[in-house]
Short mmCIF file of C-alpha atoms and ligand atoms in Angstrom, two decimals:
data_model
loop_
_atom_site.label_atom_id
_atom_site.label_comp_id
_atom_site.label_asym_id
_atom_site.label_seq_id
_atom_site.Cartn_x
_atom_site.Cartn_y
_atom_site.Cartn_z
CA MET A 111 -5.49 4.98 -23.90
CA PRO A 112 -8.78 3.80 -22.95
CA ARG A 113 -10.72 5.70 -19.75
CA LEU A 114 -10.65 4.75 -16.57
CA GLY A 115 -13.12 5.07 -13.76
CA ALA A 116 -11.99 7.14 -10.79
CA ALA A 117 -10.29 5.81 -7.61
CA ASN A 118 -12.78 3.58 -5.89
CA ARG A 119 -12.30 3.99 -2.01
CA GLN A 120 -15.31 1.80 -1.12
CA HIS A 121 -14.88 -1.76 0.02
CA CYS A 122 -17.12 -3.00 -2.65
CA TRP A 123 -15.99 -1.99 -5.80
CA PRO A 124 -18.98 -1.18 -8.60
CA VAL A 125 -16.83 -1.41 -11.77
CA ILE A 126 -16.81 1.65 -14.26
CA SER A 127 -17.49 0.76 -17.98
CA THR A 128 -14.54 1.50 -19.78
CA ARG A 129 -17.19 3.74 -22.10
CA ASN A 130 -18.56 6.17 -20.19
CA ALA A 131 -15.82 6.85 -17.17
CA VAL A 132 -13.32 9.77 -16.67
CA ILE A 133 -10.12 9.58 -16.37
CA ALA A 134 -8.43 9.82 -12.82
CA SER A 135 -5.55 12.30 -12.51
CA ASP A 136 -3.61 9.91 -10.54
CA ALA A 137 -4.51 7.04 -12.84
CA ILE A 138 -0.89 6.65 -14.24
CA GLU A 139 1.17 6.95 -10.42
CA SER A 140 -1.14 4.30 -9.32
CA ILE A 141 0.17 1.72 -12.00
CA ASN A 142 1.89 -1.42 -10.41
CA ASP A 143 2.25 0.41 -7.14
CA LEU A 144 3.36 -2.65 -5.15
CA PRO A 145 1.51 -1.30 -1.51
CA ALA A 146 -1.86 -0.69 -3.36
CA LEU A 147 -1.71 -4.12 -4.85
CA ARG A 148 -0.75 -5.94 -1.34
CA ARG A 149 -3.54 -4.00 -0.34
CA ILE A 150 -5.91 -6.34 -2.71
CA GLY A 151 -3.94 -9.67 -1.80
CA TRP A 152 -0.63 -9.14 -3.80
CA HIS A 153 1.21 -11.67 -1.59
CA SER A 154 5.31 -10.98 -2.77
CA ASP A 155 7.42 -8.19 -1.94
CA THR A 156 8.55 -7.68 -5.40
CA LEU A 157 6.15 -7.45 -8.89
CA PRO A 158 6.95 -9.37 -11.49
CA VAL A 159 8.38 -7.21 -14.42
CA ALA A 160 5.72 -6.17 -17.04
CA GLU A 161 6.41 -7.37 -20.88
CA GLN A 162 5.50 -3.70 -22.41
CA SER A 163 5.77 -0.49 -20.78
CA GLY A 164 1.99 0.87 -19.60
CA ASP A 165 1.14 -2.64 -18.85
CA ARG A 166 -0.96 -3.02 -15.65
CA LEU A 167 -0.84 -5.93 -12.88
CA CYS A 168 -4.50 -6.49 -11.70
CA ARG A 169 -6.74 -8.64 -9.53
CA VAL A 170 -9.80 -10.05 -11.27
CA VAL A 171 -12.75 -8.90 -8.86
CA ALA A 172 -15.26 -10.33 -10.59
CA GLN A 173 -16.62 -12.62 -13.57
CA HIS A 174 -18.77 -12.15 -16.08
CA ARG A 175 -19.92 -14.14 -19.82
CA ALA A 176 -17.39 -12.06 -22.11
CA SER A 177 -15.63 -9.95 -19.75
CA LEU A 178 -13.77 -9.58 -16.26
CA ASP A 179 -13.72 -7.03 -13.79
CA VAL A 180 -10.23 -6.28 -12.49
CA HIS A 181 -8.76 -3.99 -9.91
CA ASP A 182 -5.45 -2.61 -10.15
CA GLY A 183 -5.14 -1.36 -6.49
CA ALA A 184 -6.62 1.93 -7.17
CA HIS A 185 -9.54 1.89 -10.10
CA SER A 186 -11.76 -1.19 -11.16
CA PHE A 187 -12.72 -1.44 -14.39
CA SER A 188 -13.63 -3.98 -17.27
CA ALA A 189 -11.08 -5.87 -19.36
CA LYS A 190 -11.49 -8.46 -21.92
CA PRO A 191 -9.12 -11.74 -21.93
CA ILE A 192 -7.39 -12.08 -25.37
CA PRO A 193 -8.77 -15.33 -27.09
CA LYS A 194 -5.75 -17.52 -26.02
CA LEU A 195 -6.74 -16.49 -22.49
CA ARG A 196 -10.91 -17.10 -23.24
CA HIS A 197 -10.27 -20.70 -25.06
CA ALA A 198 -7.00 -21.10 -22.74
CA LEU A 199 -6.09 -25.30 -23.90
CA GLY A 200 -9.74 -26.13 -24.01
CA ASP A 201 -9.25 -26.69 -20.45
CA ALA A 202 -11.72 -23.91 -18.64
CA SER A 203 -9.61 -23.98 -15.46
CA GLN A 204 -6.64 -22.41 -17.20
CA ARG A 205 -8.93 -19.14 -17.85
CA PRO A 206 -8.80 -16.24 -15.51
CA THR A 207 -10.66 -16.66 -12.65
CA VAL A 208 -11.79 -14.07 -9.48
CA GLY A 209 -8.87 -14.18 -7.38
CA ASP A 210 -6.36 -14.30 -10.41
CA TRP A 211 -3.51 -11.94 -10.79
CA VAL A 212 -3.29 -10.86 -14.48
CA TRP A 213 -1.53 -8.59 -16.99
CA VAL A 214 -3.76 -6.22 -18.21
CA ARG A 215 -3.02 -3.63 -21.56
CA ALA A 216 -4.56 -1.03 -23.21
CA GLN A 217 -5.45 -1.93 -26.74
CA ALA A 218 -7.43 0.71 -29.12
CA ASP A 219 -9.94 1.94 -26.87
CA GLU A 220 -10.49 -1.48 -24.46
CA TRP A 221 -8.74 -3.09 -22.05
CA HIS A 222 -7.31 -6.40 -22.86
CA VAL A 223 -6.12 -9.24 -20.03
CA VAL A 224 -3.21 -10.44 -21.80
CA GLU A 225 -1.84 -12.74 -19.56
CA LEU A 226 -2.44 -15.02 -16.49
CA LEU A 227 0.41 -14.99 -13.51
CA PRO A 228 0.85 -18.30 -12.06
CA ARG A 229 -1.45 -19.25 -8.94
CA ARG A 230 -0.45 -19.99 -5.61
CA SER A 231 -3.82 -21.71 -5.19
CA VAL A 232 -6.74 -22.59 -6.54
CA LEU A 233 -10.18 -23.94 -6.10
CA ILE A 234 -11.15 -26.15 -9.02
CA ARG A 235 -14.36 -28.81 -9.24
CA GLY A 236 -14.98 -30.83 -12.14
CA ALA A 237 -17.38 -29.04 -14.69
CA ALA A 238 -21.12 -29.85 -14.26
CA GLY A 239 -22.13 -32.52 -16.82
CA ASP A 240 -20.70 -35.80 -18.27
CA ARG A 241 -18.14 -34.49 -20.29
CA TYR A 242 -14.86 -34.62 -18.42
CA GLY A 243 -13.50 -30.66 -17.76
CA ARG A 244 -12.87 -28.62 -14.84
CA GLN A 245 -13.74 -25.05 -13.63
CA SER A 246 -11.94 -23.09 -11.30
CA LEU A 247 -13.91 -21.24 -8.74
CA ALA A 248 -11.41 -19.09 -7.45
CA ALA A 249 -7.71 -18.29 -7.20
CA ASN A 250 -4.54 -17.47 -5.25
CA VAL A 251 -7.34 -17.90 -2.00
CA ASP A 252 -5.53 -18.29 1.61
CA LYS A 253 -8.79 -20.23 2.97
CA VAL A 254 -11.92 -21.63 1.73
CA LEU A 255 -15.05 -20.82 3.78
CA ILE A 256 -17.39 -23.80 3.61
CA VAL A 257 -20.76 -22.53 4.46
CA PHE A 258 -23.90 -24.42 5.60
CA GLY A 259 -26.80 -23.78 7.36
CA ALA A 260 -28.00 -25.43 10.77
CA ASP A 261 -31.47 -26.10 8.51
CA ARG A 262 -31.97 -28.94 5.92
CA ASP A 263 -28.54 -27.84 4.24
CA PHE A 264 -26.96 -29.40 7.14
CA ASN A 265 -24.99 -32.50 5.95
CA LEU A 266 -22.01 -34.49 6.91
CA ARG A 267 -21.57 -36.09 3.67
CA ARG A 268 -21.68 -32.82 1.69
CA ILE A 269 -19.34 -31.19 4.14
CA GLU A 270 -16.92 -34.28 3.45
CA ARG A 271 -17.07 -33.86 -0.35
CA TYR A 272 -16.13 -30.00 0.27
CA LEU A 273 -12.97 -30.68 2.21
CA THR A 274 -11.95 -33.12 -0.50
CA LEU A 275 -12.45 -30.43 -2.99
CA VAL A 276 -9.97 -28.06 -0.94
CA ALA A 277 -7.50 -30.90 0.07
CA GLY A 278 -6.05 -30.26 -3.48
CA SER A 279 -6.13 -26.70 -3.50
CA GLY A 280 -3.52 -25.30 -1.54
CA ALA A 281 -6.11 -23.13 0.62
CA THR A 282 -7.28 -24.37 4.24
CA ALA A 283 -10.78 -24.82 4.90
CA LEU A 284 -12.82 -23.63 7.58
CA LEU A 285 -16.66 -24.73 8.61
CA VAL A 286 -19.20 -22.08 9.22
CA LEU A 287 -22.68 -23.29 10.38
CA THR A 288 -25.07 -20.36 9.60
CA LYS A 289 -28.52 -19.69 11.14
CA ILE A 290 -27.96 -21.27 14.38
CA ASP A 291 -30.59 -18.17 15.74
CA LYS A 292 -33.51 -20.14 13.97
CA PHE A 293 -32.90 -23.06 16.22
CA GLU A 294 -32.92 -24.59 19.64
CA GLY A 295 -29.79 -24.54 21.38
CA GLU A 296 -30.39 -29.01 21.65
CA GLN A 297 -30.00 -28.98 17.94
CA ILE A 298 -26.93 -27.15 17.30
CA GLU A 299 -25.09 -28.75 20.10
CA GLN A 300 -25.78 -32.16 18.40
CA GLN A 301 -24.47 -30.51 14.84
CA ARG A 302 -21.60 -29.26 16.42
CA GLN A 303 -20.89 -32.78 18.24
CA ALA A 304 -21.30 -34.36 14.72
CA LEU A 305 -18.89 -31.85 13.12
CA SER A 306 -16.26 -32.98 15.75
CA GLN A 307 -15.13 -35.58 13.40
CA PHE A 308 -13.64 -32.98 11.41
CA ASP A 309 -11.78 -31.58 14.40
CA ASP A 310 -8.72 -30.45 12.74
CA VAL A 311 -10.70 -28.51 10.88
CA PRO A 312 -11.61 -24.59 12.28
CA GLN A 313 -15.03 -24.45 12.98
CA PHE A 314 -17.89 -21.55 13.42
CA VAL A 315 -21.29 -21.28 14.89
CA VAL A 316 -22.86 -18.07 13.87
CA ASN A 317 -25.78 -16.33 13.20
CA ALA A 318 -24.67 -14.32 9.90
CA LYS A 319 -27.03 -11.53 10.77
CA ASP A 320 -25.28 -10.52 13.63
CA SER A 321 -22.27 -8.82 14.09
CA ALA A 322 -21.11 -10.02 17.43
CA SER A 323 -21.88 -13.40 16.27
CA VAL A 324 -19.44 -13.18 13.17
CA ALA A 325 -16.63 -11.93 15.47
CA PRO A 326 -14.45 -14.30 16.04
CA LEU A 327 -14.79 -15.67 11.90
CA ARG A 328 -13.70 -11.89 11.17
CA GLU A 329 -10.68 -12.48 13.52
CA GLN A 330 -9.35 -15.31 11.20
CA LEU A 331 -9.33 -12.90 8.18
CA ALA A 332 -6.13 -11.27 8.40
CA THR A 333 -4.99 -8.43 6.12
CA GLY A 334 -3.60 -9.22 3.18
CA GLU A 335 -5.94 -12.97 3.25
CA THR A 336 -7.86 -13.86 0.55
CA ALA A 337 -10.88 -16.06 1.74
CA VAL A 338 -13.81 -17.35 -0.98
CA LEU A 339 -17.18 -18.29 0.54
CA VAL A 340 -19.08 -21.99 -0.80
CA GLY A 341 -21.92 -23.63 -0.17
CA SER A 342 -25.16 -24.67 -1.43
CA SER A 343 -27.23 -21.94 -2.37
CA GLY A 344 -29.34 -20.30 0.85
CA ALA A 345 -26.62 -21.22 3.16
CA GLY A 346 -26.15 -17.75 3.62
CA LYS A 347 -22.54 -16.47 1.93
CA SER A 348 -23.85 -13.28 0.64
CA THR A 349 -25.46 -12.85 4.18
CA LEU A 350 -21.97 -13.31 5.68
CA THR A 351 -20.28 -11.19 2.80
CA ASN A 352 -22.66 -8.07 4.04
CA GLN A 353 -21.72 -8.61 7.61
CA LEU A 354 -18.13 -9.13 7.32
CA ALA A 355 -17.76 -6.15 4.24
CA GLY A 356 -20.19 -3.99 5.48
CA VAL A 357 -21.84 -4.51 1.95
CA ASP A 358 -24.97 -4.60 0.53
CA LEU A 359 -25.24 -7.69 -1.75
CA ARG A 360 -28.17 -9.37 -2.60
CA THR A 361 -29.24 -12.17 -0.85
CA GLY A 362 -32.44 -14.57 -1.08
CA LYS A 363 -35.11 -16.26 0.78
CA VAL A 364 -35.14 -19.86 1.32
CA ARG A 365 -38.11 -22.07 0.09
CA ASP A 366 -40.29 -23.31 3.08
CA ARG A 367 -40.73 -26.61 1.53
CA ASP A 368 -37.30 -27.92 0.83
CA GLY A 369 -34.95 -25.51 2.64
CA ARG A 370 -33.46 -24.44 -0.51
CA GLY A 371 -32.13 -21.14 -1.59
CA ARG A 372 -32.90 -20.00 -4.92
CA HIS A 373 -29.44 -19.07 -6.67
CA THR A 374 -29.59 -15.49 -5.84
CA THR A 375 -25.77 -14.86 -6.29
CA VAL A 376 -25.00 -15.25 -9.96
CA THR A 377 -21.41 -13.95 -10.07
CA ARG A 378 -18.35 -14.29 -8.30
CA GLN A 379 -17.02 -11.16 -6.97
CA LEU A 380 -14.21 -10.17 -4.65
CA VAL A 381 -14.87 -7.52 -1.98
CA GLN A 382 -12.39 -6.14 0.30
CA LEU A 383 -13.03 -6.40 4.14
CA PRO A 384 -12.74 -3.33 6.71
CA GLY A 385 -10.00 -5.13 8.68
CA GLY A 386 -7.89 -5.56 4.95
CA ALA A 387 -8.22 -9.13 3.82
CA CYS A 388 -10.45 -9.93 0.78
CA LEU A 389 -13.63 -11.75 0.32
CA ILE A 390 -14.87 -13.99 -2.71
CA ASP A 391 -18.68 -14.50 -2.80
CA THR A 392 -20.14 -17.33 -5.18
CA PRO A 393 -23.19 -18.87 -6.46
CA GLY A 394 -24.20 -21.56 -4.91
CA LEU A 395 -22.99 -24.99 -6.39
CA ARG A 396 -25.24 -27.59 -6.99
CA GLU A 397 -23.25 -30.11 -7.91
CA ILE A 398 -19.68 -31.00 -6.25
CA LYS A 399 -17.60 -33.10 -8.63
CA PHE A 400 -13.87 -34.31 -8.41
CA THR A 401 -11.44 -33.46 -10.73
CA GLY A 402 -9.40 -36.52 -10.04
CA GLU A 403 -6.38 -34.80 -8.97
CA GLU A 404 -7.51 -34.14 -5.47
CA GLN A 405 -4.57 -35.38 -2.92
CA ALA A 406 -5.88 -38.61 -1.18
CA GLN A 407 -7.40 -37.67 2.27
CA THR A 408 -5.42 -37.97 5.27
CA ALA A 409 -6.76 -35.55 7.80
CA LEU A 410 -10.39 -36.06 6.93
CA PHE A 411 -10.64 -40.21 6.83
CA ASP A 412 -7.73 -40.44 9.67
CA ASP A 413 -9.52 -42.39 12.17
CA ILE A 414 -10.16 -45.14 9.03
CA GLU A 415 -7.04 -45.10 7.67
CA GLU A 416 -5.37 -45.50 10.86
CA LEU A 417 -7.63 -48.82 11.42
CA ALA A 418 -6.80 -50.14 7.87
CA VAL A 419 -2.96 -50.04 8.64
CA GLN A 420 -3.84 -52.51 11.18
CA CYS A 421 -5.92 -55.22 9.07
CA ARG A 422 -4.28 -58.51 9.13
CA PHE A 423 -4.04 -58.26 5.46
CA ARG A 424 -2.26 -55.55 3.08
CA ASP A 425 -4.91 -55.57 0.72
CA CYS A 426 -7.85 -55.94 2.92
CA GLN A 427 -11.38 -54.29 1.39
CA HIS A 428 -12.57 -54.21 4.89
CA GLU A 429 -15.76 -56.07 4.01
CA SER A 430 -15.32 -59.49 5.58
CA GLU A 431 -12.06 -60.46 5.78
CA PRO A 432 -10.68 -62.14 8.88
CA GLY A 433 -8.68 -59.88 11.10
CA CYS A 434 -10.14 -56.51 9.61
CA ALA A 435 -9.67 -53.66 12.42
CA VAL A 436 -11.95 -51.59 10.40
CA GLN A 437 -14.93 -53.90 10.48
CA ALA A 438 -13.90 -54.05 13.94
CA ALA A 439 -14.27 -50.59 15.11
CA VAL A 440 -17.35 -50.76 13.17
CA THR A 441 -19.22 -53.71 15.45
CA ALA A 442 -17.44 -52.33 18.25
CA ALA A 443 -19.73 -48.94 17.23
CA GLN A 444 -16.76 -47.22 17.15
CA LEU A 445 -16.61 -46.11 13.88
CA ASP A 446 -19.82 -45.08 11.88
CA PRO A 447 -20.80 -47.14 8.84
CA ALA A 448 -21.72 -44.12 7.71
CA ARG A 449 -18.68 -42.81 7.60
CA LEU A 450 -17.20 -45.95 6.24
CA GLN A 451 -19.46 -46.09 3.05
CA SER A 452 -18.59 -42.12 2.68
CA TRP A 453 -15.11 -43.01 2.32
CA ARG A 454 -15.11 -45.86 0.17
CA LYS A 455 -17.41 -43.82 -2.30
CA LEU A 456 -15.08 -40.84 -2.77
CA ALA A 457 -12.54 -42.80 -3.24
CA VAL A 458 -13.79 -44.50 -5.98
CA GLU A 459 -15.54 -41.49 -7.29
CA ARG A 460 -11.95 -39.70 -7.27
CA ALA A 461 -10.34 -42.95 -9.06
CA GLU A 462 -13.58 -42.96 -11.53
CA ARG A 463 -12.79 -39.47 -12.45
CA GLN A 464 -8.66 -39.72 -12.64
CA ALA A 465 -9.72 -42.57 -15.25
CA GLN A 466 -11.45 -39.73 -17.21
CA ALA A 467 -8.81 -37.33 -16.76
CA GLU A 468 -6.30 -39.46 -17.86
CA GLU A 469 -8.44 -40.67 -20.95
CA TYR A 470 -9.12 -36.87 -21.68
CA ALA A 471 -5.50 -36.28 -21.53
CA ARG A 472 -5.02 -38.90 -23.81
CA ARG A 473 -7.17 -37.62 -26.43
CA GLN A 474 -5.86 -34.36 -26.58
CA SER A 475 -2.85 -35.22 -26.84
CA ARG A 476 -3.66 -37.36 -29.94
CA LYS A 477 -5.83 -34.59 -31.45
CA SER A 478 -2.44 -32.44 -31.08
CA ALA A 479 -0.01 -35.00 -32.39
CA SER A 480 -2.33 -35.27 -35.63
CA ARG A 481 -2.46 -31.67 -35.70
CA SER A 482 1.20 -31.37 -35.96
CA ARG A 483 1.62 -33.99 -38.59
N1 LIG B 578 -31.63 -16.17 10.59
C1 LIG B 578 -30.95 -16.15 9.61
N2 LIG B 578 -30.87 -16.27 8.70
C2 LIG B 578 -29.56 -16.09 8.06
C3 LIG B 578 -28.69 -16.67 8.15
N3 LIG B 578 -27.60 -16.80 6.88
C4 LIG B 578 -28.69 -16.03 6.29
N4 LIG B 578 -29.96 -16.26 6.65
C5 LIG B 578 -31.20 -16.08 5.25
O1 LIG B 578 -30.77 -16.97 4.62
C6 LIG B 578 -31.18 -16.53 3.21
C7 LIG B 578 -30.21 -17.08 2.14
O2 LIG B 578 -29.22 -16.06 2.48
P1 LIG B 578 -28.06 -15.93 1.38
O3 LIG B 578 -27.10 -15.16 2.00
O4 LIG B 578 -28.70 -15.22 0.22
O5 LIG B 578 -27.49 -17.35 0.83
P2 LIG B 578 -26.55 -17.36 -0.21
O6 LIG B 578 -25.50 -18.62 0.43
O7 LIG B 578 -25.73 -16.54 -0.93
O8 LIG B 578 -27.30 -18.16 -1.23
P3 LIG B 578 -26.99 -17.90 -3.01
O9 LIG B 578 -26.25 -16.55 -3.64
O10 LIG B 578 -28.25 -18.38 -3.45
O11 LIG B 578 -25.96 -19.36 -3.25
C8 LIG B 578 -31.47 -15.17 3.57
O12 LIG B 578 -33.28 -14.70 3.26
C9 LIG B 578 -30.64 -14.97 4.71
O13 LIG B 578 -31.27 -13.70 4.90
C10 LIG B 578 -28.31 -16.79 9.56
O14 LIG B 578 -27.05 -16.85 10.26
N5 LIG B 578 -29.51 -16.70 10.28
MG1 LIG B 579 -25.50 -15.39 -2.30
ZN1 LIG B 580 -9.77 -54.32 6.99
#
């Protein structure tokens, strides 16, 4: 059996290489231990049955190019996904990602990730680039914390994009405005007001560097829950992780010129909070691309959708049709035209991605049909 690292009691688990670690005396007993696994976010009162004795149920806690760091409730160690999981169906979102539950098996003197368990929730975005592709950002998460700074990072349209992405994930969104200590109260108040359009999404306004300021956010992260932080580079995700978890992840300066971060975090990583929740820090996203599978937004634009059903024509495009309730609201200054524009743009984009996804699926099935001929 490959060697295991000694049990790690810290909240942030430095991963022990399989090559030069020591065998922990409790390594065997700790295997598939329900209470231990519940402490790292396992949600059920029972455990699935292992295919082979010795298989270890683990959670993926970090993702590297060719390997994963996994945790079995007592130890963190490195394991390699078997080829089937590395190239899963050509769809990258089906490969194990941080937060996933996997079966890990000892083979020769290495640990291998042999199976991916079904996900309770997963945050997926369209992969960067033109080709149709999907990338999962985090799996089995309860909450997605959308983090943005009160500086030039503040952008309502971008928040709408994140909310759209989260809507299809099975997790709940929270908004976290950071860096409020750097700006006048008046500016923060304006931003708060602007955020009131997302009034059904819980909101937190914080100085990520100040423990008292993040206390209300900390209360949201209950024992056994998993949350993931997403947002642009420089938004303060790692600063928040450090504050909430009491760890010391690298954080980076933001460029004065344009307020952009420097992509300091490069790997996704799950850490445990003292309160018993798990938190996943992620690298800043350059692009929020849809997969086409996001659910049509009901809550995000419910004001517009409520108006739309009042239009005279069922197929009203809300442009210049007579009896258009949406245009009437814009004229009466009850609806921000930028929001209307955004609603349209997101719908068009989702439809385009959906068409791309269908085309991709057709091509894949043609390919597999010709292979089986
Ligand atoms: N004053 C103040 N500075 C903050 C706050 N949040 C983050 N910062 C600073 O903003 C910079 C970027 O923070 P990070 O935590 O590295 O940002 P990140 O979102 O992890 O960025 P990437 O890892 O690049 O995606 C650092 O210099 C932080 O100290 C805040 O609430 N107040
Ligand atoms: Mg970071
Ligand atoms: Zn209309």
